[in-house]
Structures are given as structure tokens and as C-alpha cells.
Amino acid sequence: MKKVFAFAVLCLALAGMMTSCSSNSPKGVVSEYMDCLKSKDAKGLIELLDLDEQMKDEDPEKAKEELASLINDKVLKELDKKGGIKSYTITSEKIDEEKGTATVGLKITYGDGEESESESKLIKDKNGKWKVPVEGGK
């Protein structure tokens, strides 16, 4: 349970950095992540996280259910305080295929009118899919 709680805290941090259709490109993953945040799809968010290392000693389905519950209770409620996500724009994409890393620039507009800009880091998992890293990634 401690690991699941740590994942929820990290997801909160990620929500501050990144706020969403299935594409195996960094831009596609960030768009999907943002769309999941907009539609309050905690299970969809979890599928975009690189959790292989963190869940190697746990029952993956049970851990994902607990993490989804924590995301709903923490991350999505924090977004609700800002009126949710009104819109987002991907502003840049830098890919380093050699290292298996990418950075995607993002501008987010919240329902309360507040705007923020950030960069989101992504990594390639062991299957070659772009994922949002947990605990700093590679």
C-alpha cells in the first residue's frame, strides 16, 4: 500500500506537469494523458505510466485499482478545484531515440482561466512504447 500511495503522490506531481488517442509517439501519449485528465479517466492515466519496476513485487491488478482510487481522490479532485482542464496545446516535442527519452512542451488552460506551461518527460518502456515515468524515469 505504501508503494501505491507513493504512486498517487507522484501522479499528483505529474498532473501539475502534464495535464492528455492512442499513438506511440511522445505527442500522442501526452495528448492521451491530457484527455484522460479532462475526462477524469484514472484507469486510462495508469495505463500511460511506466509502472513495471514499481509493481514487480505486487499484484498488478490490485495495485492498479488502489492507484486509480487514489488518483480519483487526490489528483482529479485537485483539478476540479481549478475547474478542470478547459484546453491544452502541445507546443514542442524533442526526442532522443538513442536514450529512449522525450520532452513534450505543453500549455494548459484550466476552467478557472488560469494557464500554465510545462515540459513533460517521457521514456520508452521495455516494449518500446512511450510512457510517463514514475520516480524520475531513466
Backbone as a ProteinNet text record, in pm:
[ID]
protein_1_A
[PRIMARY]
MKKVFAFAVLCLALAGMMTSCSSNSPKGVVSEYMDCLKSKDAKGLIELLDLDEQMKDEDPEKAKEELASLINDKVLKELDKKGGIKSYTITSEKIDEEKGTATVGLKITYGDGEESESESKLIKDKNGKWKVPVEGGK
[TERTIARY]
82.6	0	87.6	204.3	294.7	337.3	365.2	406.6	293.3	171.5	56.7	36.2	51.4	37.1	146.1	268.1	377.2	345.9	285.1	245.7	144.2	49.8	-53.5	10.1	104.2	172.9	248.1	313.5	385.4	289.4	173.8	73.8	25.7	14.8	-21.9	81.8	206.5	312.4	305	278.4	265.8	148.1	40.6	-75.4	-41.2	47.1	90.9	179.8	254.1	343.4	270.4	176.5	108.4	-40.1	-108.9	-248.5	-309.5	-361.8	-380.8	-315.9	-558.4	-586.3	-462.1	-472.4	-366	-265.5	-148.4	-41.3	87.9	179.4	306.2	408.7	373.5	465.7	457	561	553.7	433.9	411.1	294.8	165.4	154.3	33.5	7.5	112.7	97.8	56.6	119.1	82.5	-62.4	-103.1	-242.4	-338.1	-303.1	-389.2	-395	-282.1	-275.8	-366.4	-354.2	-436.2	-585.2	-617.2	-757.3	-811.7	-728.4	-770.9	-795	-709.3	-730.5	-858.8	-881.5	-1002.5	-1128.7	-1125.2	-1243.6	-1246.3	-1149.2	-1141.2	-1131.8	-1048.7	-1029.1	-901.4	-912.5	-796.3	-733.4	-814.9	-760.1	-682.8	-730.5	-658.3	-523.8	-519.4	-394.2	-292	-337.4	-248.1	-183.4	-258	-203.9	-91.6	-83.7	19.3	144.9	140.3	254	345.9	475	571.6	582.8	505.1	496.9	563.6	627.2	683.7	775.3	868.6	964.8	896.7	803.7	740.2	643.7	587.6	487.1	539.9	669.1	722.6	696.3	680.3	658.1	513.2	422	282.6	187.9	66.3	-39.3	-77.4	-43.9	-64.5	-209	-303.8	-443.6	-490.8	-457.2	-496.8	-429	-300.6	-226.4	-284.2	-320.7	-378.7	-513.6	-594	-723.3	-704.1	-609.7	-582.4	-529	-441.8	-386.4	-495.9	-586.6	-697.6	-782.9	-808.1	-887	-816	-685.5	-610.2	-604.9	-591.5	-591.2	-725.3	-833.6	-966.1	-980.4	-930.6	-946.1	-853	-737.9	-638.9	-621.6	-571.4	-534.5	-655.8	-758.3	-874.7	-951.9	-952	-1017.7	-940.8	-808.3	-728.2	-758.1	-772.3	-807.3	-945.1	-1037.6	-1172.2	-1167.5	-1074.1	-1060.5	-1025.3	-962.7	-926.7	-1030.8	-1140.5	-1244.3	-1215.7	-1126.5	-1090.8	-999.5	-978.3	-894.2	-985.2	-974.8	-1055.8	-993.7	-862.1	-794.4	-644.9	-577.2	-432.6	-377.7	-253.8	-185.2	-46.1	-7.9	128.7	212.5	315.8	394.5	527.7	576.4	703.9	720.2	814.9	847.9	994.9	1071.3	1212.4	1231.6	1283.5	1301.2	1449.1	1495.7	1631.3	1616.3	1611.9	1590.7	1702.2	1823	1936.9	1919	1872	1849.5	1710.6	1619.9	1482.7	1405.6	1433.1	1365.1	1305.3	1209.3	1147.8	1098.6	1086.8	1031.5	924.8	807.6	696.6	655.2	656.6	612.1	461.2	402.6	257.6	209.3	100.1	32.9	-107.4	-144.9	-272.3	-356.2	-483.7	-579.4	-682.4	-697.4	-791.5	-927.2	-1027.4	-1163.7	-1178.4	-1092.4	-1099.5	-1024.4	-970.8	-899.9	-750	-701.1	-557.2	-488.8	-367.8	-289.1	-154.6	-99.9	34.4	105.8	238.6	321.7	416.9	443.5	533.9	596.6	693.9	754.1	732	692.1	667.9	773.3	830.9	932.1	863.3	911.2	863	982.3	958.6	1062.1	1001.4	1087.3	1041.9	1051.3	943	946.1	1016.2	1020.3	1093.4	1032.6	907.6	841.7	849.1	921.2	937.2	822.2	735.4	623	659.4	615.3	638.6	547.6	604.9	532.2	574.5	488.9	519.3	596.8	719.6	798.3	745.9	771.8	739.6	872.8	885.3	1008.4	1126.7	1103.5	1212.9	1251.6	1199.3	1229.3	1375	1427.5	1565.5	1665.8
-119.3	0	126.5	118.2	233	270.7	168.4	195.5	260.5	212.7	269.1	414.2	444.1	582.2	669.4	616	691.7	720.1	622.2	643.1	756.9	761.3	865.5	1003.4	1012	1139.7	1179.7	1084.6	1114.4	1153.9	1090.3	1126.9	1269.8	1310.3	1448.9	1543.2	1508.9	1592.5	1591.8	1476.7	1468.1	1551	1552	1630.5	1778.2	1820.8	1959.2	1985.8	1883.6	1898.4	1878.3	1787.8	1750	1745.3	1811.1	1796.8	1777.7	1512.2	1413.5	1370.4	925.4	858.1	782.6	698.9	603.4	614.9	661.3	676	649	577.1	551	657.5	780.6	892.2	974	1048	1130.8	1226.5	1294.5	1384.7	1308.9	1190.1	1109.7	1067.1	1028.4	986.4	1104.5	1220.3	1338.2	1378.4	1371.7	1402.7	1306.9	1178.7	1079.5	1102.6	1135	1164.1	1282.7	1386.7	1506.4	1475.9	1398.7	1362.3	1280.9	1193.7	1116.8	1208.8	1307.3	1402.7	1482	1526.9	1603.4	1522.1	1393.4	1309.2	1233.9	1262.2	1200.7	1048.7	1000.2	857.4	810.3	777.5	736.2	608.5	514	387.9	412.2	504.3	539.8	603.5	688.1	750.5	644.7	547	443.2	365.8	342.4	267.8	343.8	474	555.5	571	523.5	532.7	412	432.7	323.7	268.3	164.4	108.6	-28	-76.8	-212.2	-234.7	-147.4	-164.1	-153.2	-58.8	-35.8	-148.2	-217.5	-319.6	-461.9	-478.4	-612.9	-706.4	-654.1	-737	-734.7	-677.8	-665.4	-727.8	-753.2	-797.8	-677.6	-680	-562.2	-512.9	-600.4	-556.3	-489.4	-548.2	-489.1	-353.3	-346.5	-220.9	-113.1	-150.4	-53.2	-3.1	-92.3	-49.4	48.4	18.1	107.8	241.1	236.6	360.1	442.8	378.2	450.2	520	452.5	513	635.6	624.6	738	853.6	823.1	928.3	1000.6	924.8	986.7	1075.9	1028.7	1102.6	1222.4	1217.9	1324.7	1409.6	1350.5	1424	1488.9	1409.5	1463.1	1564.2	1547.3	1647.1	1778.6	1771.4	1893.8	1967	1891.4	1953.4	2018.2	1955.4	2011.8	2149.1	2169.2	2298.1	2409.9	2372.7	2470.2	2473.3	2401.9	2398.6	2297.8	2203.6	2104.5	2164.8	2088.8	2135.7	2179.6	2306	2359.5	2320.3	2338.6	2304.4	2289.8	2231.6	2220.7	2226.1	2269.1	2275.2	2218	2128.8	2078.3	2178.2	2230	2337.8	2292.5	2176.3	2128	1979	1918.6	1777.9	1757.9	1704.9	1672.5	1525.7	1449.4	1305.7	1271.3	1191.8	1136.5	984.8	933.1	789.2	706.5	758.5	684.6	656.8	755.8	740.1	685.5	689.7	645.2	742.1	872.8	975.8	1081.7	1152.7	1262.4	1368.3	1489.3	1601	1667.1	1685.3	1747	1873	1986.2	2112.5	2122.8	2186.1	2185.9	2317	2369.7	2485.5	2440.5	2462.9	2417	2536.6	2534.3	2634	2560.8	2605.8	2544.2	2613.2	2548.2	2600.6	2734.2	2762.2	2889.3	3000.9	2970.5	3070.6	3073	3007.8	3002.6	2925.1	2967.3	2898.9	2859.8	2751.5	2711	2648.6	2657.5	2594.4	2500.2	2387.7	2291.3	2203.7	2125.7	2024.7	1890.7	1792.8	1658.6	1563.9	1486.5	1388.1	1255.2	1183.5	1050.2	958.2	828.1	728.1	613.5	538.8	417.4	302.6	223.6	109.4	-8.2	-120.8	-237	-291.8	-253.9	-296.8	-191.7	-81.6	22.4	120.7	122.9	217.4	336.9	454.3	575.6	574.9	605.6	606.9	728	762.8	868.3	801	845.9	779.6	810.3	718.2	735.7	737	822	837.2	877	970.8	1029.1	956.6	836.7	766.5	725.8	718.6	674	778.4
0	0	0	64.3	66.3	-75.3	-157.2	-294.7	-372.8	-351.9	-423.1	-382.5	-253.6	-208.5	-270.2	-278.8	-341	-487.8	-557.4	-696.5	-706	-613.1	-616.7	-598.8	-508.1	-486.2	-612.8	-676.5	-799.4	-910.4	-913.4	-1013.9	-992.6	-866.9	-837.5	-896.7	-879.3	-936.5	-1088.2	-1145.9	-1291.3	-1341	-1264.6	-1306.6	-1312.7	-1225.7	-1232.1	-1351.9	-1394.4	-1508.5	-1641	-1641.5	-1765.8	-1741.3	-1815.6	-1796.4	-1934.3	-2110.5	-2203.6	-2305.4	-2750.9	-2852.4	-2874.9	-2891.2	-2873.6	-2986.2	-2954.9	-3051.4	-2977.9	-3042	-2976.7	-3015.1	-2993.4	-3008.8	-2881.1	-2847.8	-2727.3	-2728.8	-2842.3	-2850.5	-2830.3	-2889.3	-2876.7	-2733.9	-2662.6	-2523.4	-2435.4	-2457.1	-2378.3	-2407.8	-2534.6	-2569.3	-2501	-2501.5	-2437.4	-2286.6	-2227.1	-2083.6	-2049.5	-2129.3	-2105.8	-2123.6	-2226.9	-2249.3	-2132.4	-2076.6	-1959.2	-1839.9	-1821.2	-1712.5	-1734.1	-1858.8	-1888.8	-1862.2	-1898.2	-1882.8	-1749.8	-1662.8	-1530.1	-1537.9	-1628.7	-1652.1	-1582.6	-1454	-1375.6	-1430.1	-1472.3	-1525.4	-1654.7	-1736.2	-1858	-1827	-1722.8	-1680.9	-1640	-1564.9	-1514.1	-1628	-1734.1	-1847.9	-1919.1	-1896.9	-1961.3	-1876.2	-1752.2	-1662.6	-1678.6	-1663	-1665.4	-1523.6	-1494.9	-1360.4	-1347	-1452.5	-1449.5	-1329.2	-1308.2	-1199.6	-1062.9	-1048.5	-920.4	-881.3	-979.3	-949.7	-960.3	-972	-993.5	-875.3	-754.7	-636.6	-588	-665.5	-622.4	-723.5	-680	-769.4	-855.7	-985.2	-1069.5	-1074.1	-1083.3	-1093.6	-965.6	-851.6	-723.3	-704	-736.1	-721.4	-812.8	-935.8	-1029.3	-979.4	-920.5	-865.6	-750.5	-662.2	-550	-599.2	-698.3	-754.2	-821.1	-894	-958.2	-853.9	-744.2	-636.5	-579.1	-557.7	-505.1	-604.5	-732.9	-834.6	-834.3	-826.2	-820.5	-698.5	-584.2	-458.8	-446.8	-511.5	-494.9	-621.3	-726.5	-847.2	-912	-936.1	-1007	-923.7	-792.4	-706.3	-706.9	-715.6	-725	-855.8	-963.5	-1092.2	-1086	-1015.6	-1000.8	-934.3	-841.5	-774.3	-872.5	-985	-1088.9	-1200	-1180.5	-1282.9	-1393.2	-1364.9	-1464.9	-1570.2	-1675.8	-1785.4	-1898.8	-1933.4	-2043.5	-2177.3	-2188.9	-2314.2	-2287.9	-2385.7	-2378.9	-2520.8	-2531.7	-2659.8	-2641.9	-2730.6	-2730.5	-2808.6	-2744.2	-2803.3	-2861.6	-2818.2	-2871.1	-2842.3	-2914.3	-2892.2	-2927.3	-2831.6	-2853.7	-2819.4	-2916.1	-2897.1	-2905.7	-2811.4	-2814.6	-2823.6	-2946.3	-2968	-2905.6	-2908.7	-2853.9	-2704.7	-2631.7	-2487.1	-2456.1	-2554	-2528.8	-2442.2	-2461.7	-2383.6	-2475.8	-2423	-2498	-2400.1	-2451	-2374.5	-2461.8	-2403.8	-2475.7	-2400.5	-2472.4	-2414.6	-2421.5	-2322.4	-2308.2	-2247.7	-2301.5	-2242.8	-2205.1	-2078.8	-2026.3	-1983.5	-2019.8	-1972.3	-1887.2	-1763.4	-1670.3	-1679.6	-1626.8	-1629.9	-1558.7	-1460	-1388.1	-1460.1	-1580	-1658.6	-1637.7	-1534.3	-1509.5	-1621.9	-1656.7	-1759	-1700.4	-1752.8	-1711.9	-1830.4	-1827.1	-1928.4	-1858.1	-1920.8	-1860.2	-1966.8	-1925.2	-2011.1	-1944.6	-2022.5	-1972.5	-2026.9	-1938.7	-1976.8	-2004.2	-2104.8	-2134.5	-2156.3	-2138	-2162.9	-2242.9	-2310.4	-2378.1	-2278.8	-2270	-2179.9	-2246.8	-2179.8	-2231.8	-2360.6	-2391.2	-2514.8	-2625.2	-2599.5	-2699.8	-2707.8	-2604.7	-2602.3	-2515.1	-2558.7	-2481.4	-2360.2	-2242.6	-2116.3	-2033.6	-1940.5	-1843.5	-1730.4	-1702.1	-1597.8	-1457.9	-1368.6	-1227.5	-1152.7	-1053.2	-974.9	-1060.9	-1150	-1226.7	-1353.5	-1375	-1500.2	-1507.8	-1632.6	-1655.3	-1613.2
[MASK]
++++++++++++++++++++++++++++++++++++++++++++++++++++++++++++++++++++++++++++++++++++++++++++++++++++++++++++++++++++++++++++++++++++++++++

